[in-house]
Amino acid sequence: MAELKSAELKSAGLSLEPVAGWGRHPVERGAVARPERLQLPPDGRPVLPRGLGRSYGDAAVPAAPGALILETARADRVVAFDRERGTLTCEAGLSLAEILRVFLPRGWFPPVTPGTKFVTVGGCVACDVHGKNHHRDGSFGHFVDRLVLQVADGSVVECGPARERELFLATIGGMGLTGLITEVTLRLQPVESAWMVVETEPVPGLGAMLDGLWDAGKDWPYTVGWIDCLARGAALGRGILMRGRHASQAEAPAGPPPEPRRLAVPFDAPEWLLSPVLMRGFNAAYYWKHAWWKHAWWKHAWWSHARRTPARRTRGAARPVPYHGFFYPLDAIGDWNRLYGRRGFLQYQCVVPRAAGAPAVAELLERVVEAGTASFLAVIKDCGPESDAYLSFPLEGTTLALDLPYRGARTEALVHELNATVIAAGGRVYLAKDAVTRPEDFALMVPRLAEWRKVRDRWDPEHRFRSAQSVRVLGDTP
Amino acid sequence: MKAAVVGATRGMGRALARLMAERGDALVLLGRDAAELEVSARDLLVRGARGVVATARLDLAEPAGFAAALDAADRALAAFDTLVVTAGDFAPQESLERDPARLGRLLDVNFTATAVLCQQAAERLAGRGGGTVCAFSSVAGDRARQSNYLYGASKAGLSAFLEGLHLAYADRGVRVVCVRPGFVKTAMTAGLPVPPFAGEPDAVARVVLRAIDHGTPVVYVPPIWRWVMLAIRLLPHAVMRRVRF
Ligand SMILES: Cc1cc2nc3c(=O)[nH]c(=O)nc-3n(C[C@H](O)[C@H](O)[C@H](O)COP(=O)(O)OP(=O)(O)OC[C@H]3O[C@@H](n4cnc5c(N)ncnc54)[C@H](O)[C@@H]3O)c2cc1C
C-alpha cells in the first residue's frame, strides 16, 4: 500500500510512526490511529488492530510500510457490569491495569492474567493469553462469554461459545486476523483481598523443578518456576519454584497494598551490559539470594506440610505480599525492554506436551546454554488441557519462555534449532512472542491451522486484517 | 458535587468525568449523540458515580436548545451546582483558511455557543445562591500565532468572556474556571506532531478537578504552560513574525 501523504494523515487523525512489539524487533512504520470509538475505515483498506503493544515480536507490527494500525487503548469504557456474578462487558481497549484499579477494591480479579497488567482485553483475547493458573483454569478465552467484532466487510458480528462459534474460536488466539474486536464480555473471578499468599522454594535441577511444578499444581492455583538458564550439567534447570494463591480476608493485612513504585529505564542499555559473564553473575546471584534466605522458611514449610493443615501451613508461610509484586514484578520497572539495547530482543516461548517430558525440556535448555546467548532467566510453567480455539497456544505439558537479545542471524538460527526440537516433541511456539519462526515450521506445530484458515477465509477472503507476522508465518501479501 | 458536563464522552472530558464519578459525584452528561452518551453514562456508573448519571440532549450548534438541556440537568440532579464544558471544535489552520463555512462553525461553537451556554448557566446558578462554571479554552487563545490564529481567536474570545464572567458574577457566588490546556494527547490532537510539554488526559483532569474544587479562575494544564505562555506573551511582535512556530 502506498504511503499516505502527511496532510491526509493529519486530517484522518493518523500519524506515521515506527511501530514495534515489546521486544523492539522488528520495527516498521505504520499509520497509527488511536480513536475513542473502534471503527474500521469504510474504504476497505488493510488494517491491523493493536492494543498496548505488549506482544513481543511482530504480531502487532504493520504488514507493510505505512499500513494502517488501529490502536484500541482509547476505547476503554465499561459497558456493563453484573455485580453479583462479576460479568464485565467492556470496550476492547480497556486494560487489565484499569480493571484491577476499578474492580479489585470490590473483590474482583481478572480470571487470567499475563505477567504485565499493561495489556488490553482485546489483546488478551487475540493472543488467548495464559497465566500462572493455566494448569487449573485454562486460558483467557475460557472466561469470555461474548465478543463483538467488526469484520472485514464492515459489518458488526456478535459471537460466543454458542453463537457463530467458529468465528469465536478463530478469534480467540487469532492474533487480530479475523476482525476488529470492539467489545468483550468476560467473567471476573471473586477474590477476598488484594494480597497473595506466596511460597518460594529453591530447587536444584530440572527434574526437581518439573516434579515440584506438578505437585504444587495440585493444591495451588498459581504456580511458576524461574530457571537460572546458565547453570550447566547437574545443575541444569535449577531455579526457584513459586506457588501462590489469593489471600483470604482473614490472612490479608488491613487495607489495600501500597501502590508499586514505578521506576523507568531512561536510556537504551549498551551491549556490554548484556555480556554473558555479567548475565551469569546475575543469575547465580538471583538463585542464591533465594536459596539462602529461603532456607529457614523452607524447613518451616516442610514442618507444616507434615501437619497437613492448610491453614497452619499458610500461617507459617511468608507474610502475604501485594498482588502486583507476585503477578507483575516487571511492571515496576517502566520501559525495562530498553535494557536489551537498541537492537531489541526476542522472547522465545514454546510448549512441549507432557508426553515428551523432561528430555525435551532439557534439550531445549541445553541448546540455549550451549549457544551461550545470554538470557537473564527462563520461566517455566505447567500447562493444563488445550482449548478449543484453533490457534490457542497452550497445550497440556510444559512451557518455557526465555529472553534472547537480538543478534541477527545468530539468534534466528538458534530459534530455528529450538523450533526443530519443539516440533519433534509435538509442541509449538507462542505467536504473541514470535518474530522468527518459518511458515513451514509453524504449519508443523499447529495441526488445526488449516481449519482456522478456512474460517478466516470465510470472514475475510481478501485478508484485510494482516500483520507483519501474518505475512511472515501465514504467507499473506504484505 | 452535582455536575452537568458537556463533552464527557471524549478526551479530556471523559477523563474528568471519570475522576468525578470515582469520587462519587452525581453527573448529567449533555451532548448530541444519544448512543455515545448512554455508553459513557454506564461506564461512569460502574466506575462509581454514586448519584444519577443521566443524559440529556445538547448541541452546541443549537443555542436555542440550551435552556431545555439545562432544565433537564436540573431535573435529573435536583439542581446542578457545576457546569463543565470540555466540548469544543477543532480543525487545522489550513482547512479553516480554505473553507469559510468550516471557519464559521468553529467560531460559533468555540466562542458564541459556549459563551451563551455559560452565561445562561451562570445566571441560573446565581439565582440559587451560586455554583461553578468551568469551560475549556486553550493556550492558543493567549497569543496569536500565524500557524493557528483562527482556532486561537475563538479561544481568545472565550478566555476573555470567562474572565469577565468571573468578575461579574463573583459577588453572586458563582465561580468561573477557565482551563487553558496546552497540547494534550487526545483523539482531538491525533495525527498532529506531539510538541514538548504534551500532557496526558488523566494528569490534566486531576489538575482541572482541583481547580474546580477551589474555584481557581485560570488554570493551565499541564501547569508548565503557565510559564511557557508567560514567555510567549512577552515576545515582541517582530519576533513573533519571524519565528514561525
Ligand atoms: C512482561 C510481559 C509479560 C507477559 N507475560 C505473559 C504471560 O504470562 N502469558 C501470556 O500469554 N502472555 C504474556 N505476555 C504477552 C502479552 O500478554 C500478550 O502479548 C498480550 O496479548 C498483549 O496485549 P496488548 O493489548 O498489548 O496487545 P498487542 O501486543 O498490541 O497485540 C497483540 C495481538 O492482539 C491483536 N489485537 C489487539 N487488540 C485487538 C482487538 N481489539 N481486536 C483484534 N485483535 C486485537 C493484535 O492484532 C495482535 O495480533 C507478556 C508480555 C509482557 C510484556
mmCIF file with all atom_site columns, C-alpha atoms in Angstrom, chain B residues 14 24 38 60 67 69 75 79 102-103 140 147-148 154 158 165 174 176 181 193 195 201 205-206 214 220 226 233:
data_model
loop_
_atom_site.group_PDB
_atom_site.id
_atom_site.type_symbol
_atom_site.label_atom_id
_atom_site.label_alt_id
_atom_site.label_comp_id
_atom_site.label_asym_id
_atom_site.label_entity_id
_atom_site.label_seq_id
_atom_site.pdbx_PDB_ins_code
_atom_site.Cartn_x
_atom_site.Cartn_y
_atom_site.Cartn_z
_atom_site.occupancy
_atom_site.B_iso_or_equiv
_atom_site.pdbx_formal_charge
_atom_site.auth_seq_id
_atom_site.auth_comp_id
_atom_site.auth_asym_id
_atom_site.auth_atom_id
_atom_site.pdbx_PDB_model_num
ATOM 1  C CA . ARG B 1 14  ? -14.073 11.706 29.593 1.00 0.00 ? 14  ARG B CA 1
ATOM 2  C CA . GLY B 1 24  ? -18.967 9.697  43.929 1.00 0.00 ? 24  GLY B CA 1
ATOM 3  C CA . GLU B 1 38  ? -25.517 6.223  27.048 1.00 0.00 ? 38  GLU B CA 1
ATOM 4  C CA . LEU B 1 60  ? -23.513 23.369 20.791 1.00 0.00 ? 60  LEU B CA 1
ATOM 5  C CA . ALA B 1 67  ? -32.413 26.184 28.242 1.00 0.00 ? 67  ALA B CA 1
ATOM 6  C CA . ALA B 1 69  ? -30.928 20.974 28.308 1.00 0.00 ? 69  ALA B CA 1
ATOM 7  C CA . ARG B 1 75  ? -34.468 17.852 36.982 1.00 0.00 ? 75  ARG B CA 1
ATOM 8  C CA . ALA B 1 79  ? -30.488 21.446 40.619 1.00 0.00 ? 79  ALA B CA 1
ATOM 9  C CA . ARG B 1 102 ? -15.999 25.458 8.423  1.00 0.00 ? 102 ARG B CA 1
ATOM 10 C CA . LEU B 1 103 ? -14.379 28.505 9.996  1.00 0.00 ? 103 LEU B CA 1
ATOM 11 C CA . ALA B 1 140 ? -3.817  29.141 21.783 1.00 0.00 ? 140 ALA B CA 1
ATOM 12 C CA . SER B 1 147 ? 0.081   28.751 12.367 1.00 0.00 ? 147 SER B CA 1
ATOM 13 C CA . ASN B 1 148 ? -3.253  28.573 14.229 1.00 0.00 ? 148 ASN B CA 1
ATOM 14 C CA . SER B 1 154 ? -12.076 31.526 19.016 1.00 0.00 ? 154 SER B CA 1
ATOM 15 C CA . LEU B 1 158 ? -13.732 32.555 25.117 1.00 0.00 ? 158 LEU B CA 1
ATOM 16 C CA . LEU B 1 165 ? -17.923 36.271 33.740 1.00 0.00 ? 165 LEU B CA 1
ATOM 17 C CA . VAL B 1 174 ? -20.638 31.945 41.014 1.00 0.00 ? 174 VAL B CA 1
ATOM 18 C CA . VAL B 1 176 ? -15.739 30.667 36.972 1.00 0.00 ? 176 VAL B CA 1
ATOM 19 C CA . PRO B 1 181 ? -4.714  23.343 28.094 1.00 0.00 ? 181 PRO B CA 1
ATOM 20 C CA . PRO B 1 193 ? 3.118   16.191 15.759 1.00 0.00 ? 193 PRO B CA 1
ATOM 21 C CA . PRO B 1 195 ? 5.249   19.088 20.856 1.00 0.00 ? 195 PRO B CA 1
ATOM 22 C CA . PRO B 1 201 ? -5.677  13.417 29.753 1.00 0.00 ? 201 PRO B CA 1
ATOM 23 C CA . ALA B 1 205 ? -8.043  16.001 34.573 1.00 0.00 ? 205 ALA B CA 1
ATOM 24 C CA . ARG B 1 206 ? -6.621  15.802 38.083 1.00 0.00 ? 206 ARG B CA 1
ATOM 25 C CA . HIS B 1 214 ? -11.090 25.528 44.619 1.00 0.00 ? 214 HIS B CA 1
ATOM 26 C CA . TYR B 1 220 ? -3.012  25.997 32.817 1.00 0.00 ? 220 TYR B CA 1
ATOM 27 C CA . ARG B 1 226 ? 1.626   28.943 32.575 1.00 0.00 ? 226 ARG B CA 1
ATOM 28 C CA . ARG B 1 233 ? 3.219   36.599 25.625 1.00 0.00 ? 233 ARG B CA 1
#
